Short mmCIF file of the C-alpha atoms (twelve columns), coordinates in Angstrom:
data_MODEL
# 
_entry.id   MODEL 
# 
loop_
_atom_site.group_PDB 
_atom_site.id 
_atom_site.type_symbol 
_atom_site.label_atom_id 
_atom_site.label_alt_id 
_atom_site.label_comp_id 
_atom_site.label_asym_id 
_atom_site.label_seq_id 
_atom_site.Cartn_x 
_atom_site.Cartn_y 
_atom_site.Cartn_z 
_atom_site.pdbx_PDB_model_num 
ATOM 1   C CA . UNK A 1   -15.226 -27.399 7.850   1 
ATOM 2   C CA . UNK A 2   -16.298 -23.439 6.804   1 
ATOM 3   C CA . UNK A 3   -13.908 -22.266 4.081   1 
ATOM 4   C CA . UNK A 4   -14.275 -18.685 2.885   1 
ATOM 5   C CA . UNK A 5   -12.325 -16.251 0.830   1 
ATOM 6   C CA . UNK A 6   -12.668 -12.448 0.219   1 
ATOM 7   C CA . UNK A 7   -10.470 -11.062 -3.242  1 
ATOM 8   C CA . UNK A 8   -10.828 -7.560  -4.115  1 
ATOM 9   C CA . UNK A 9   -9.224  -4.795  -6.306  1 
ATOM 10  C CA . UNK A 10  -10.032 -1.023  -6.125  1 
ATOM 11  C CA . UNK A 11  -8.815  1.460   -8.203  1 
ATOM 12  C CA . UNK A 12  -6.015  3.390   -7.438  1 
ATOM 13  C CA . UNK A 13  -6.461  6.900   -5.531  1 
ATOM 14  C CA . UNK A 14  -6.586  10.395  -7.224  1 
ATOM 15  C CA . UNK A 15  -2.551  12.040  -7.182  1 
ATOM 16  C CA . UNK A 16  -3.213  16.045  -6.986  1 
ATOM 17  C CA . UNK A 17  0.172   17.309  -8.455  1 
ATOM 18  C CA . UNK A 18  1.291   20.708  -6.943  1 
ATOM 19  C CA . UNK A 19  4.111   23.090  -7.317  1 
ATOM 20  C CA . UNK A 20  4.279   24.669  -3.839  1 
ATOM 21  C CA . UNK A 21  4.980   27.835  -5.628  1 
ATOM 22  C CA . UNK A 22  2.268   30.939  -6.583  1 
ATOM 23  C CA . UNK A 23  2.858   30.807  -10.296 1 
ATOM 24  C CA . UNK A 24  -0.431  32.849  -10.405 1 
ATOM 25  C CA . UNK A 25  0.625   35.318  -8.220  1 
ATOM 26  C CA . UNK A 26  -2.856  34.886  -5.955  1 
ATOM 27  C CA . UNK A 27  -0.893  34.314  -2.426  1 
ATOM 28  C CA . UNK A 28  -1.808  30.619  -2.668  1 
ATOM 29  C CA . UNK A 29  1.260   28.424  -2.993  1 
ATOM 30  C CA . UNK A 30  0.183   24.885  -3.448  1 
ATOM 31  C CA . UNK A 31  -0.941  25.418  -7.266  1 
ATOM 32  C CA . UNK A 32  -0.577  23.396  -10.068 1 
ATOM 33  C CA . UNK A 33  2.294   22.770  -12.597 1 
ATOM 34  C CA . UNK A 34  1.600   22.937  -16.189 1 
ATOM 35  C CA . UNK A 35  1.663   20.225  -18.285 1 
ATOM 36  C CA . UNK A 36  4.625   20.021  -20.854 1 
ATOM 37  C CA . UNK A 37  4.283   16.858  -22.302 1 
ATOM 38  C CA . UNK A 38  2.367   13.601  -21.793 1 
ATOM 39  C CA . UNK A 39  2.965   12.414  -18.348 1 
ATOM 40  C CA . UNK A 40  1.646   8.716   -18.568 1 
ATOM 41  C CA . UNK A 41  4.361   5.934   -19.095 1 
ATOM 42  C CA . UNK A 42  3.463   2.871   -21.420 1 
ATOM 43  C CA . UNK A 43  1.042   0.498   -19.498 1 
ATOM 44  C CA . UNK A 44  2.072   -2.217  -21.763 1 
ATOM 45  C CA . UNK A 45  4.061   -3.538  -18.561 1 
ATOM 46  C CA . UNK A 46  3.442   -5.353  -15.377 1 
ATOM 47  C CA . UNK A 47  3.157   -2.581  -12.712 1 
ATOM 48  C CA . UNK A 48  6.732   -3.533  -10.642 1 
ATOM 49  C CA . UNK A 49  8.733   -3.600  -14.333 1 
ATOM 50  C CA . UNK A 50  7.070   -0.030  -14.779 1 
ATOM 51  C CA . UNK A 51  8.501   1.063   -11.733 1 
ATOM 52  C CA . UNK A 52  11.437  -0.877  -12.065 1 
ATOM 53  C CA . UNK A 53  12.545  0.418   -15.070 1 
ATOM 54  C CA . UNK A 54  11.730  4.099   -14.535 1 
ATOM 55  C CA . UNK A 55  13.349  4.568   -11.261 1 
ATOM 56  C CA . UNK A 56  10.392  4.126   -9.261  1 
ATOM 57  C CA . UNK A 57  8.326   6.758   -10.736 1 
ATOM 58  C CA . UNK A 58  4.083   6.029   -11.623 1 
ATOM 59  C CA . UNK A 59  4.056   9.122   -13.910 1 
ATOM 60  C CA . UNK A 60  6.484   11.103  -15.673 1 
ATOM 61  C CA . UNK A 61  7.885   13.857  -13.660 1 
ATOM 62  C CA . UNK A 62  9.747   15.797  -16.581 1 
ATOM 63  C CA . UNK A 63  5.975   16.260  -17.713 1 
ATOM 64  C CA . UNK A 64  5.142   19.252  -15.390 1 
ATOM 65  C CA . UNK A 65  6.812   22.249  -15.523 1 
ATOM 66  C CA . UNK A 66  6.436   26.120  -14.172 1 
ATOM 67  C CA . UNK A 67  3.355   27.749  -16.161 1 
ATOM 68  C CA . UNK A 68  3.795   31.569  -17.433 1 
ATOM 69  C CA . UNK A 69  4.036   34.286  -14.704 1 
ATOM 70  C CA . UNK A 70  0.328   35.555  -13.563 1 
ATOM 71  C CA . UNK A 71  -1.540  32.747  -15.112 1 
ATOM 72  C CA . UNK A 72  -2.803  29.019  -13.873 1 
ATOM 73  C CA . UNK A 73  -1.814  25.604  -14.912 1 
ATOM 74  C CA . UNK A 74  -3.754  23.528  -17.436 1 
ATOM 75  C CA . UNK A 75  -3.255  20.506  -14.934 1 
ATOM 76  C CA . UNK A 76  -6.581  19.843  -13.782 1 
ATOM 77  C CA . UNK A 77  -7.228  18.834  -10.400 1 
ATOM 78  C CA . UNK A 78  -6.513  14.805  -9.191  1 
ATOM 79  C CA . UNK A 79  -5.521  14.453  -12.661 1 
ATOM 80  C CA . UNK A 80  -3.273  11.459  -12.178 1 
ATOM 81  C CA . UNK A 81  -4.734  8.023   -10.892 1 
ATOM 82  C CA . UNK A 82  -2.320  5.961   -8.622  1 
ATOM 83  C CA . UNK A 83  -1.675  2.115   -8.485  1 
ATOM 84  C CA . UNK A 84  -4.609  0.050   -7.389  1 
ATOM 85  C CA . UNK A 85  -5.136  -2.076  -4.490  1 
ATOM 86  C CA . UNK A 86  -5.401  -5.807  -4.232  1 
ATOM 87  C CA . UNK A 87  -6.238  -7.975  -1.340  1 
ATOM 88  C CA . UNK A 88  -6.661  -11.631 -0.829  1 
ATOM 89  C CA . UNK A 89  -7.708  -13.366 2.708   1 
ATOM 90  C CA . UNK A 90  -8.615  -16.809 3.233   1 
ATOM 91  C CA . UNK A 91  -10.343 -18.687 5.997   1 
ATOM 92  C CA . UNK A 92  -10.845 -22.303 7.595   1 
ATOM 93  C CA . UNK A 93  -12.971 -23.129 10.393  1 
ATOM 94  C CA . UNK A 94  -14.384 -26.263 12.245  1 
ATOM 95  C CA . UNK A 95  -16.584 -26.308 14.972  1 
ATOM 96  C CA . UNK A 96  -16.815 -29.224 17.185  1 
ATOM 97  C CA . UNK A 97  -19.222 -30.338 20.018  1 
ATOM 98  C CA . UNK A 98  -18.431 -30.736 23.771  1 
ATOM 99  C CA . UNK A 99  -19.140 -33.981 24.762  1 
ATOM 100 C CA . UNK A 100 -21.506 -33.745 28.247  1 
ATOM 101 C CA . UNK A 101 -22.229 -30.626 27.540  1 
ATOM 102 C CA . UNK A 102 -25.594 -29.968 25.408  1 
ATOM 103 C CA . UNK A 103 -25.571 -27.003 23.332  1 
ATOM 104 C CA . UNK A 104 -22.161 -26.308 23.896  1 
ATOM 105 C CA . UNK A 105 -19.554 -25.532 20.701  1 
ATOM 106 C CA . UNK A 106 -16.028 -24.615 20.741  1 
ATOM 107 C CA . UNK A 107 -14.514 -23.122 17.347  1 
ATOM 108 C CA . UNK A 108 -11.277 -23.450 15.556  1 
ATOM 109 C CA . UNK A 109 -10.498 -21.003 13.049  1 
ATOM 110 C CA . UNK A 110 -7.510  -20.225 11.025  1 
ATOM 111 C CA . UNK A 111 -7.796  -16.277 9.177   1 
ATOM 112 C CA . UNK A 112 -4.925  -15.687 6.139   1 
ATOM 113 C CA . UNK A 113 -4.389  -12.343 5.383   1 
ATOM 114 C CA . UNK A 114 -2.593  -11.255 1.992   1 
ATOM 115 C CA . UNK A 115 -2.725  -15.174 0.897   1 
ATOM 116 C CA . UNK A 116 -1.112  -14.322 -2.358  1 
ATOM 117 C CA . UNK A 117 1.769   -11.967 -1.072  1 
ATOM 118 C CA . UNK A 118 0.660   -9.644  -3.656  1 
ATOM 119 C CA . UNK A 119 2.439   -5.836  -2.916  1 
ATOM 120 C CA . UNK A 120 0.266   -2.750  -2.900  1 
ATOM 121 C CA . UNK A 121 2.137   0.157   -3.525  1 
ATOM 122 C CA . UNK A 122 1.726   3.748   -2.190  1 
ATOM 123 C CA . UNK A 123 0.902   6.481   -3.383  1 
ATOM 124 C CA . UNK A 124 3.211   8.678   -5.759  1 
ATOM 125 C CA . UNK A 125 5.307   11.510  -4.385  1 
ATOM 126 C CA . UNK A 126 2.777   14.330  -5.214  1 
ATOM 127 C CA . UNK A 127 4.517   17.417  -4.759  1 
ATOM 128 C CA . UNK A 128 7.259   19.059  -8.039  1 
ATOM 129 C CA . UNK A 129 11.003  18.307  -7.199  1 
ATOM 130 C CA . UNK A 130 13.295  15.193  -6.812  1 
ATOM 131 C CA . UNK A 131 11.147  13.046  -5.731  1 
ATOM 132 C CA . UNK A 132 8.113   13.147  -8.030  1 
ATOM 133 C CA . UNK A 133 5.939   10.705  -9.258  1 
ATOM 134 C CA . UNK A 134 8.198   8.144   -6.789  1 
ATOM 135 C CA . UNK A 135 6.657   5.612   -4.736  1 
ATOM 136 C CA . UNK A 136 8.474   4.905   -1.614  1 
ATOM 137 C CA . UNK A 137 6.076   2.762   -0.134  1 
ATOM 138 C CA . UNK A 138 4.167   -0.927  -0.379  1 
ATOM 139 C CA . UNK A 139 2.131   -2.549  2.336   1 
ATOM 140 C CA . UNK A 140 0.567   -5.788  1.895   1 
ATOM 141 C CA . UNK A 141 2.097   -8.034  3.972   1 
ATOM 142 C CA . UNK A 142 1.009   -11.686 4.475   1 
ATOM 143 C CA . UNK A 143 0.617   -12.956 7.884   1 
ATOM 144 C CA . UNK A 144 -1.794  -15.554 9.740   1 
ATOM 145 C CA . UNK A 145 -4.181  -15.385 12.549  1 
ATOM 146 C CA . UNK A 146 -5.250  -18.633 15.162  1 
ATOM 147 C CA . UNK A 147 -8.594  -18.244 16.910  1 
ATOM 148 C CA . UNK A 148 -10.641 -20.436 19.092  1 
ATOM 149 C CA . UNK A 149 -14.209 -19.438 20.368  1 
ATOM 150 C CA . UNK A 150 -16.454 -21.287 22.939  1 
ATOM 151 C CA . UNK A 151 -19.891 -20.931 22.660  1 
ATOM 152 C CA . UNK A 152 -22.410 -21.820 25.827  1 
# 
């Protein structure tokens, strides 16, 4: 038997808050809020109770606000850091030998994708409005894979 297992974690992708209004007045309309307040919750919780109990935000959204006519946010760019990633895969395999045939192998192998069901969440809405800082999305779904492979 060949067991083998692959865990990582990566940290989570730069979030790029933008109004989608020209606060600046520089024909550009995707600039940046200004900051108000700190926008980073308490990390003293597991990351689903975070979301949980802020309404499925990653950030605080009442954070960012419209800067003064003519002039450019103090948000800097990709300031915010979203939820990392975690995978876990797992495999089994066994080879056995054709009898009467020399040299010749077939392969049984069982592949285990997301072994530990853990959820990845998506990214964070980016953009000012009623929706921001939400995540509306997880992938990470757990699901097996049979293979067999004959070698001559």
């Amino acid at each position: 038997w060949n067991l083998s297992g692959i865990y990582s974690i990566r940290g989570g992708e730069p979030v790029n808050v933008y109004s989608g209004t020209d606060y600046a007045l520089t024909n550009s309309p995707n600039q940046r809020p200004a900051v108000l307040h700190n926008w980073i919750l308490p990390g003293s919780r597991h990351r689903l109770n975070k979301l949980a109990l802020t309404g499925n935000t990653w950030f605080d959204p009442t954070a960012f606000g419209a800067p003064a006519s003519g002039t450019f946010s103090t948000l800097g760019r990709n300031a915010i850091i979203g939820p990392s990633r975690i995978t876990n895969n797992m495999s089994a395999a066994r080879m056995f030998a054709i009898p009467g045939r020399e040299g010749m192998t077939f392969q049984f192998r069982c592949d285990a994708f997301g072994v530990f069901n853990t959820p990845n969440l998506g990214t964070p809405a980016n953009k000012v409005g009623s929706s921001l800082g939400q995540i509306t999305s997880t992938s990470g779904e757990r699901f097996l894979q049979l293979s067999g492979k004959l070698t001559f």
